[in-house]
PDB file of C-alpha atoms in Angstrom:
ATOM      1  CA  MET W  70     -22.569  -7.175  -6.292  1.00  0.00           C
ATOM      2  CA  VAL W  71     -19.995  -4.970  -7.919  1.00  0.00           C
ATOM      3  CA  PRO W  72     -16.786  -6.700  -9.126  1.00  0.00           C
ATOM      4  CA  PHE W  73     -13.752  -5.410  -7.099  1.00  0.00           C
ATOM      5  CA  ILE W  74     -10.493  -5.595  -8.821  1.00  0.00           C
ATOM      6  CA  LEU W  75      -7.162  -5.106  -6.963  1.00  0.00           C
ATOM      7  CA  ALA W  76      -4.604  -3.610  -9.341  1.00  0.00           C
ATOM      8  CA  SER W  77      -1.815  -5.225  -7.427  1.00  0.00           C
ATOM      9  CA  ALA W  78      -0.005  -8.561  -6.947  1.00  0.00           C
ATOM     10  CA  SER W  79       0.642  -7.795  -3.267  1.00  0.00           C
ATOM     11  CA  PRO W  80      -0.588 -10.851  -1.003  1.00  0.00           C
ATOM     12  CA  ALA W  81      -0.645  -8.377   1.905  1.00  0.00           C
ATOM     13  CA  ARG W  82      -3.181  -6.244   0.194  1.00  0.00           C
ATOM     14  CA  ARG W  83      -5.236  -9.005  -0.925  1.00  0.00           C
ATOM     15  CA  GLN W  84      -5.291 -10.362   2.676  1.00  0.00           C
ATOM     16  CA  LEU W  85      -6.377  -7.080   4.109  1.00  0.00           C
ATOM     17  CA  LEU W  86      -9.410  -7.052   1.615  1.00  0.00           C
ATOM     18  CA  GLN W  87     -10.226 -10.531   2.526  1.00  0.00           C
ATOM     19  CA  GLN W  88     -10.017  -9.650   6.261  1.00  0.00           C
ATOM     20  CA  ILE W  89     -13.199  -7.300   5.598  1.00  0.00           C
ATOM     21  CA  GLY W  90     -15.044  -9.696   3.553  1.00  0.00           C
ATOM     22  CA  ILE W  91     -13.874  -8.700   0.005  1.00  0.00           C
ATOM     23  CA  GLU W  92     -12.503 -11.224  -2.241  1.00  0.00           C
ATOM     24  CA  PRO W  93     -10.854  -9.168  -5.088  1.00  0.00           C
ATOM     25  CA  ILE W  94     -10.043 -10.118  -8.723  1.00  0.00           C
ATOM     26  CA  ILE W  95      -6.171  -9.830  -8.830  1.00  0.00           C
ATOM     27  CA  GLN W  96      -4.999  -7.940 -11.853  1.00  0.00           C
ATOM     28  CA  PRO W  97      -1.449  -6.525 -11.517  1.00  0.00           C
ATOM     29  CA  SER W  98      -0.843  -3.509 -13.519  1.00  0.00           C
ATOM     30  CA  HIS W  99       2.732  -4.003 -14.454  1.00  0.00           C
ATOM     31  CA  PHE W 100       2.899  -0.197 -14.796  1.00  0.00           C
ATOM     32  CA  ASP W 101       6.458   1.298 -15.447  1.00  0.00           C
ATOM     33  CA  GLU W 102       6.903   3.404 -12.265  1.00  0.00           C
ATOM     34  CA  SER W 103      10.116   4.926 -13.646  1.00  0.00           C
ATOM     35  CA  VAL W 104       8.079   7.184 -15.959  1.00  0.00           C
ATOM     36  CA  ILE W 105       6.459   9.129 -13.142  1.00  0.00           C
ATOM     37  CA  GLN W 106       7.981  12.316 -12.036  1.00  0.00           C
ATOM     38  CA  ALA W 107       6.739  14.016  -8.886  1.00  0.00           C
ATOM     39  CA  THR W 108       7.985  16.734  -6.609  1.00  0.00           C
ATOM     40  CA  THR W 109       6.714  15.425  -3.252  1.00  0.00           C
ATOM     41  CA  PRO W 110       6.250  11.785  -1.828  1.00  0.00           C
ATOM     42  CA  THR W 111       2.489  12.642  -1.499  1.00  0.00           C
ATOM     43  CA  GLU W 112       2.154  13.512  -5.142  1.00  0.00           C
ATOM     44  CA  LEU W 113       4.306  10.443  -6.068  1.00  0.00           C
ATOM     45  CA  VAL W 114       1.987   7.872  -4.342  1.00  0.00           C
ATOM     46  CA  ARG W 115      -1.003   9.624  -5.518  1.00  0.00           C
ATOM     47  CA  LEU W 116       0.068   9.517  -9.209  1.00  0.00           C
ATOM     48  CA  LEU W 117       1.354   5.899  -9.012  1.00  0.00           C
ATOM     49  CA  ALA W 118      -1.788   4.603  -7.441  1.00  0.00           C
ATOM     50  CA  ARG W 119      -3.957   6.372 -10.059  1.00  0.00           C
ATOM     51  CA  CYS W 120      -1.826   5.135 -13.006  1.00  0.00           C
ATOM     52  CA  LYS W 121      -1.934   1.563 -11.690  1.00  0.00           C
ATOM     53  CA  ALA W 122      -5.777   1.629 -11.448  1.00  0.00           C
ATOM     54  CA  GLU W 123      -6.117   3.332 -14.795  1.00  0.00           C
ATOM     55  CA  THR W 124      -3.927   0.809 -16.511  1.00  0.00           C
ATOM     56  CA  VAL W 125      -5.919  -2.069 -15.284  1.00  0.00           C
ATOM     57  CA  ALA W 126      -9.350  -0.365 -15.767  1.00  0.00           C
ATOM     58  CA  ARG W 127      -8.772  -0.461 -19.582  1.00  0.00           C
ATOM     59  CA  SER W 128      -9.343  -4.285 -19.482  1.00  0.00           C
ATOM     60  CA  TYR W 129     -12.729  -4.013 -17.718  1.00  0.00           C
ATOM     61  CA  SER W 130     -16.171  -2.829 -18.544  1.00  0.00           C
ATOM     62  CA  PRO W 131     -18.872  -1.556 -16.105  1.00  0.00           C
ATOM     63  CA  PRO W 132     -19.926  -2.179 -13.602  1.00  0.00           C
ATOM     64  CA  ALA W 133     -16.547  -2.667 -11.784  1.00  0.00           C
ATOM     65  CA  LEU W 134     -14.440  -0.888  -9.101  1.00  0.00           C
ATOM     66  CA  ILE W 135     -10.605  -0.854  -9.444  1.00  0.00           C
ATOM     67  CA  LEU W 136      -8.290  -0.209  -6.605  1.00  0.00           C
ATOM     68  CA  GLY W 137      -4.634   0.893  -7.197  1.00  0.00           C
ATOM     69  CA  CYS W 138      -2.159   1.431  -4.388  1.00  0.00           C
ATOM     70  CA  ASP W 139       1.364   2.589  -4.006  1.00  0.00           C
ATOM     71  CA  SER W 140       3.393   2.962  -0.780  1.00  0.00           C
ATOM     72  CA  VAL W 141       6.597   4.565   0.129  1.00  0.00           C
ATOM     73  CA  LEU W 142       8.530   5.253   3.423  1.00  0.00           C
ATOM     74  CA  VAL W 143       9.919   8.819   3.770  1.00  0.00           C
ATOM     75  CA  LEU W 144      12.737   9.131   6.338  1.00  0.00           C
ATOM     76  CA  GLY W 145      14.720  12.216   6.738  1.00  0.00           C
ATOM     77  CA  GLY W 146      13.114  13.794   3.690  1.00  0.00           C
ATOM     78  CA  GLU W 147      14.140  10.941   1.389  1.00  0.00           C
ATOM     79  CA  ILE W 148      11.721   8.559  -0.356  1.00  0.00           C
ATOM     80  CA  HIS W 149      12.160   4.955   0.103  1.00  0.00           C
ATOM     81  CA  GLY W 150      10.447   2.218  -2.032  1.00  0.00           C
ATOM     82  CA  LYS W 151      11.545  -1.443  -2.399  1.00  0.00           C
ATOM     83  CA  PRO W 152      15.352  -1.873  -1.889  1.00  0.00           C
ATOM     84  CA  ALA W 153      17.110  -2.827  -5.030  1.00  0.00           C
ATOM     85  CA  SER W 154      19.580  -5.290  -3.221  1.00  0.00           C
ATOM     86  CA  PRO W 155      20.328  -6.885   0.131  1.00  0.00           C
ATOM     87  CA  GLU W 156      23.341  -4.376   0.429  1.00  0.00           C
ATOM     88  CA  VAL W 157      20.780  -1.436  -0.130  1.00  0.00           C
ATOM     89  CA  ALA W 158      18.470  -3.014   2.487  1.00  0.00           C
ATOM     90  CA  ILE W 159      21.175  -3.323   5.153  1.00  0.00           C
ATOM     91  CA  ALA W 160      22.433   0.184   4.642  1.00  0.00           C
ATOM     92  CA  ARG W 161      18.753   1.512   4.846  1.00  0.00           C
ATOM     93  CA  TRP W 162      17.970  -0.426   8.044  1.00  0.00           C
ATOM     94  CA  GLN W 163      21.213   1.122   9.426  1.00  0.00           C
ATOM     95  CA  GLN W 164      19.718   4.511   8.690  1.00  0.00           C
ATOM     96  CA  MET W 165      16.114   3.530   9.972  1.00  0.00           C
ATOM     97  CA  ARG W 166      16.961   1.950  13.253  1.00  0.00           C
ATOM     98  CA  GLY W 167      15.923   4.073  16.211  1.00  0.00           C
ATOM     99  CA  GLN W 168      14.242   6.601  13.926  1.00  0.00           C
ATOM    100  CA  THR W 169      10.646   7.507  12.985  1.00  0.00           C
ATOM    101  CA  GLY W 170       9.527   7.274   9.400  1.00  0.00           C
ATOM    102  CA  GLU W 171       6.374   8.377   7.603  1.00  0.00           C
ATOM    103  CA  LEU W 172       4.643   5.634   5.673  1.00  0.00           C
ATOM    104  CA  LEU W 173       2.525   6.970   2.763  1.00  0.00           C
ATOM    105  CA  THR W 174       0.035   4.932   0.809  1.00  0.00           C
ATOM    106  CA  GLY W 175      -1.735   6.456  -2.265  1.00  0.00           C
ATOM    107  CA  HIS W 176      -5.132   4.921  -3.029  1.00  0.00           C
ATOM    108  CA  ALA W 177      -7.009   5.229  -6.335  1.00  0.00           C
ATOM    109  CA  LEU W 178     -10.618   3.805  -6.490  1.00  0.00           C
ATOM    110  CA  ILE W 179     -12.078   3.908 -10.145  1.00  0.00           C
ATOM    111  CA  ASP W 180     -15.749   3.419 -10.513  1.00  0.00           C
ATOM    112  CA  LEU W 181     -16.414   2.342 -14.123  1.00  0.00           C
ATOM    113  CA  GLY W 182     -20.076   2.510 -13.829  1.00  0.00           C
ATOM    114  CA  GLN W 183     -20.245   6.080 -12.846  1.00  0.00           C
ATOM    115  CA  GLY W 184     -16.992   7.139 -14.636  1.00  0.00           C
ATOM    116  CA  ARG W 185     -15.700   8.622 -11.347  1.00  0.00           C
ATOM    117  CA  THR W 186     -12.311   8.304  -9.659  1.00  0.00           C
ATOM    118  CA  CYS W 187     -11.485   8.886  -5.977  1.00  0.00           C
ATOM    119  CA  VAL W 188      -7.735   9.430  -5.157  1.00  0.00           C
ATOM    120  CA  GLU W 189      -6.458   9.731  -1.495  1.00  0.00           C
ATOM    121  CA  VAL W 190      -3.358   9.419   0.509  1.00  0.00           C
ATOM    122  CA  GLU W 191      -2.960   7.982   4.081  1.00  0.00           C
ATOM    123  CA  SER W 192       0.028   8.933   6.365  1.00  0.00           C
ATOM    124  CA  THR W 193       1.061   6.698   9.303  1.00  0.00           C
ATOM    125  CA  GLN W 194       4.160   7.361  11.507  1.00  0.00           C
ATOM    126  CA  VAL W 195       6.368   4.340  12.066  1.00  0.00           C
ATOM    127  CA  VAL W 196       8.916   4.276  15.071  1.00  0.00           C
ATOM    128  CA  PHE W 197      11.642   1.659  14.477  1.00  0.00           C
ATOM    129  CA  ALA W 198      13.573  -0.177  17.175  1.00  0.00           C
ATOM    130  CA  ASP W 199      17.200   0.491  17.555  1.00  0.00           C
ATOM    131  CA  ILE W 200      18.255  -2.910  16.375  1.00  0.00           C
ATOM    132  CA  SER W 201      21.839  -4.381  15.944  1.00  0.00           C
ATOM    133  CA  ASP W 202      23.854  -4.911  12.935  1.00  0.00           C
ATOM    134  CA  ALA W 203      23.445  -8.797  13.423  1.00  0.00           C
ATOM    135  CA  GLU W 204      19.657  -8.315  13.662  1.00  0.00           C
ATOM    136  CA  ILE W 205      19.636  -6.307  10.402  1.00  0.00           C
ATOM    137  CA  ALA W 206      21.897  -8.881   8.721  1.00  0.00           C
ATOM    138  CA  ALA W 207      19.561 -11.766   9.723  1.00  0.00           C
ATOM    139  CA  TYR W 208      16.435  -9.978   8.883  1.00  0.00           C
ATOM    140  CA  VAL W 209      17.626  -8.927   5.375  1.00  0.00           C
ATOM    141  CA  ALA W 210      18.891 -12.695   4.834  1.00  0.00           C
ATOM    142  CA  SER W 211      15.279 -13.754   5.291  1.00  0.00           C
ATOM    143  CA  GLY W 212      14.591 -12.008   2.049  1.00  0.00           C
ATOM    144  CA  GLU W 213      11.452 -10.203   3.374  1.00  0.00           C
ATOM    145  CA  PRO W 214      12.550  -6.634   3.357  1.00  0.00           C
ATOM    146  CA  LEU W 215      13.344  -7.048  -0.377  1.00  0.00           C
ATOM    147  CA  ALA W 216       9.788  -7.194  -1.240  1.00  0.00           C
ATOM    148  CA  CYS W 217       8.620  -4.392   0.916  1.00  0.00           C
ATOM    149  CA  ALA W 218       8.472  -0.669   0.493  1.00  0.00           C
ATOM    150  CA  GLY W 219      10.338   0.822   3.388  1.00  0.00           C
ATOM    151  CA  CYS W 220      12.387  -2.416   3.780  1.00  0.00           C
ATOM    152  CA  PHE W 221       9.979  -3.986   6.321  1.00  0.00           C
ATOM    153  CA  ALA W 222       6.608  -5.886   6.619  1.00  0.00           C
ATOM    154  CA  LEU W 223       4.738  -4.950   9.722  1.00  0.00           C
ATOM    155  CA  ASP W 224       2.617  -8.226   9.233  1.00  0.00           C
ATOM    156  CA  GLY W 225       5.732 -10.247   8.997  1.00  0.00           C
ATOM    157  CA  GLN W 226       9.132 -10.537  10.703  1.00  0.00           C
ATOM    158  CA  GLY W 227       9.592  -6.890  10.597  1.00  0.00           C
ATOM    159  CA  GLY W 228       6.915  -6.364  13.088  1.00  0.00           C
ATOM    160  CA  ALA W 229       9.354  -7.240  15.808  1.00  0.00           C
ATOM    161  CA  PHE W 230      11.380  -4.316  14.926  1.00  0.00           C
ATOM    162  CA  VAL W 231       8.487  -1.573  14.975  1.00  0.00           C
ATOM    163  CA  GLU W 232       8.199  -0.120  18.363  1.00  0.00           C
ATOM    164  CA  LYS W 233       5.159   2.095  17.736  1.00  0.00           C
ATOM    165  CA  ILE W 234       2.568   2.987  15.074  1.00  0.00           C
ATOM    166  CA  VAL W 235       0.831   6.470  15.101  1.00  0.00           C
ATOM    167  CA  GLY W 236      -2.158   6.172  12.772  1.00  0.00           C
ATOM    168  CA  THR W 237      -3.690   3.215  10.955  1.00  0.00           C
ATOM    169  CA  PRO W 238      -1.903  -0.132  11.044  1.00  0.00           C
ATOM    170  CA  SER W 239      -3.446  -1.535   7.809  1.00  0.00           C
ATOM    171  CA  ASN W 240      -1.954   1.441   5.898  1.00  0.00           C
ATOM    172  CA  VAL W 241       1.490   0.327   6.856  1.00  0.00           C
ATOM    173  CA  ILE W 242       0.692  -3.173   5.579  1.00  0.00           C
ATOM    174  CA  GLY W 243      -0.479  -1.835   2.125  1.00  0.00           C
ATOM    175  CA  LEU W 244      -3.834  -0.092   2.164  1.00  0.00           C
ATOM    176  CA  SER W 245      -5.896   1.797   4.768  1.00  0.00           C
ATOM    177  CA  LEU W 246      -9.091  -0.136   5.320  1.00  0.00           C
ATOM    178  CA  PRO W 247     -10.976   2.779   7.153  1.00  0.00           C
ATOM    179  CA  LEU W 248      -9.842   5.034   4.194  1.00  0.00           C
ATOM    180  CA  LEU W 249     -11.073   2.460   1.672  1.00  0.00           C
ATOM    181  CA  ARG W 250     -14.544   2.479   3.450  1.00  0.00           C
ATOM    182  CA  ARG W 251     -14.764   6.237   3.246  1.00  0.00           C
ATOM    183  CA  MET W 252     -13.697   6.235  -0.544  1.00  0.00           C
ATOM    184  CA  LEU W 253     -16.449   3.626  -1.182  1.00  0.00           C
ATOM    185  CA  LEU W 254     -19.027   5.897   0.570  1.00  0.00           C
ATOM    186  CA  SER W 255     -17.863   8.867  -1.432  1.00  0.00           C
ATOM    187  CA  LEU W 256     -18.701   7.052  -4.575  1.00  0.00           C
ATOM    188  CA  GLY W 257     -22.108   5.970  -3.246  1.00  0.00           C
ATOM    189  CA  TYR W 258     -21.310   2.403  -2.290  1.00  0.00           C
ATOM    190  CA  THR W 259     -21.241   0.636   1.258  1.00  0.00           C
ATOM    191  CA  LEU W 260     -18.698  -2.329   2.154  1.00  0.00           C
ATOM    192  CA  GLY W 261     -21.925  -4.523   1.745  1.00  0.00           C
ATOM    193  CA  ASP W 262     -21.931  -3.725  -2.034  1.00  0.00           C
ATOM    194  CA  VAL W 263     -18.481  -5.210  -2.582  1.00  0.00           C
ATOM    195  CA  GLN W 264     -18.450  -7.967   0.249  1.00  0.00           C
ATOM    196  CA  THR W 265     -18.511 -11.578  -1.139  1.00  0.00           C
ATOM    197  CA  GLN W 266     -18.337 -12.845   2.392  1.00  0.00           C
ATOM    198  CA  LYS W 267     -20.697 -11.238   4.905  1.00  0.00           C
ATOM    199  CA  LEU W 268     -19.145 -10.819   8.281  1.00  0.00           C
ATOM    200  CA  ALA W 269     -21.086 -12.086  11.252  1.00  0.00           C
TER     201      ALA W 269
END
């Protein structure tokens, strides 16, 4: 069994891993995202995911697998991470409603045993409902959007405001499970090598 470390404090990412039988060691990176400069959203999430994984990897020795992730929503050419305040969240939802955004998640998987790193980005289209100002205000007052890249949680109250997903749903929640499986395979592992709970 290879130890699997999640370089994130995200409960949603942890739950996704638990869903497929992986009980990760939780080790948030506390990486300062403001130091990263990138010219495209794809480059940004790739770099952030890699930096988060590399920061945590320094605290472990082989054998171990470390997964770092970062998500942003791209809407109208603008990159949206977590909103800085309720006011920002309201303004952003007024922009998002009735529109289609692109949710990008960078995934960086470091294999300390082999000294190898796999970095990939998954893109999923999200079609938002044309919700009212009152619905926006009530949703932002719940506090949920303030903790989420893109101002919504598909697996929470925000799921009611998403009309359609084109792509991998788990990617919108925080990490793409099918992509993680492919990344493990590229490093010579199967899901069984990291599953602490075998699925029936």
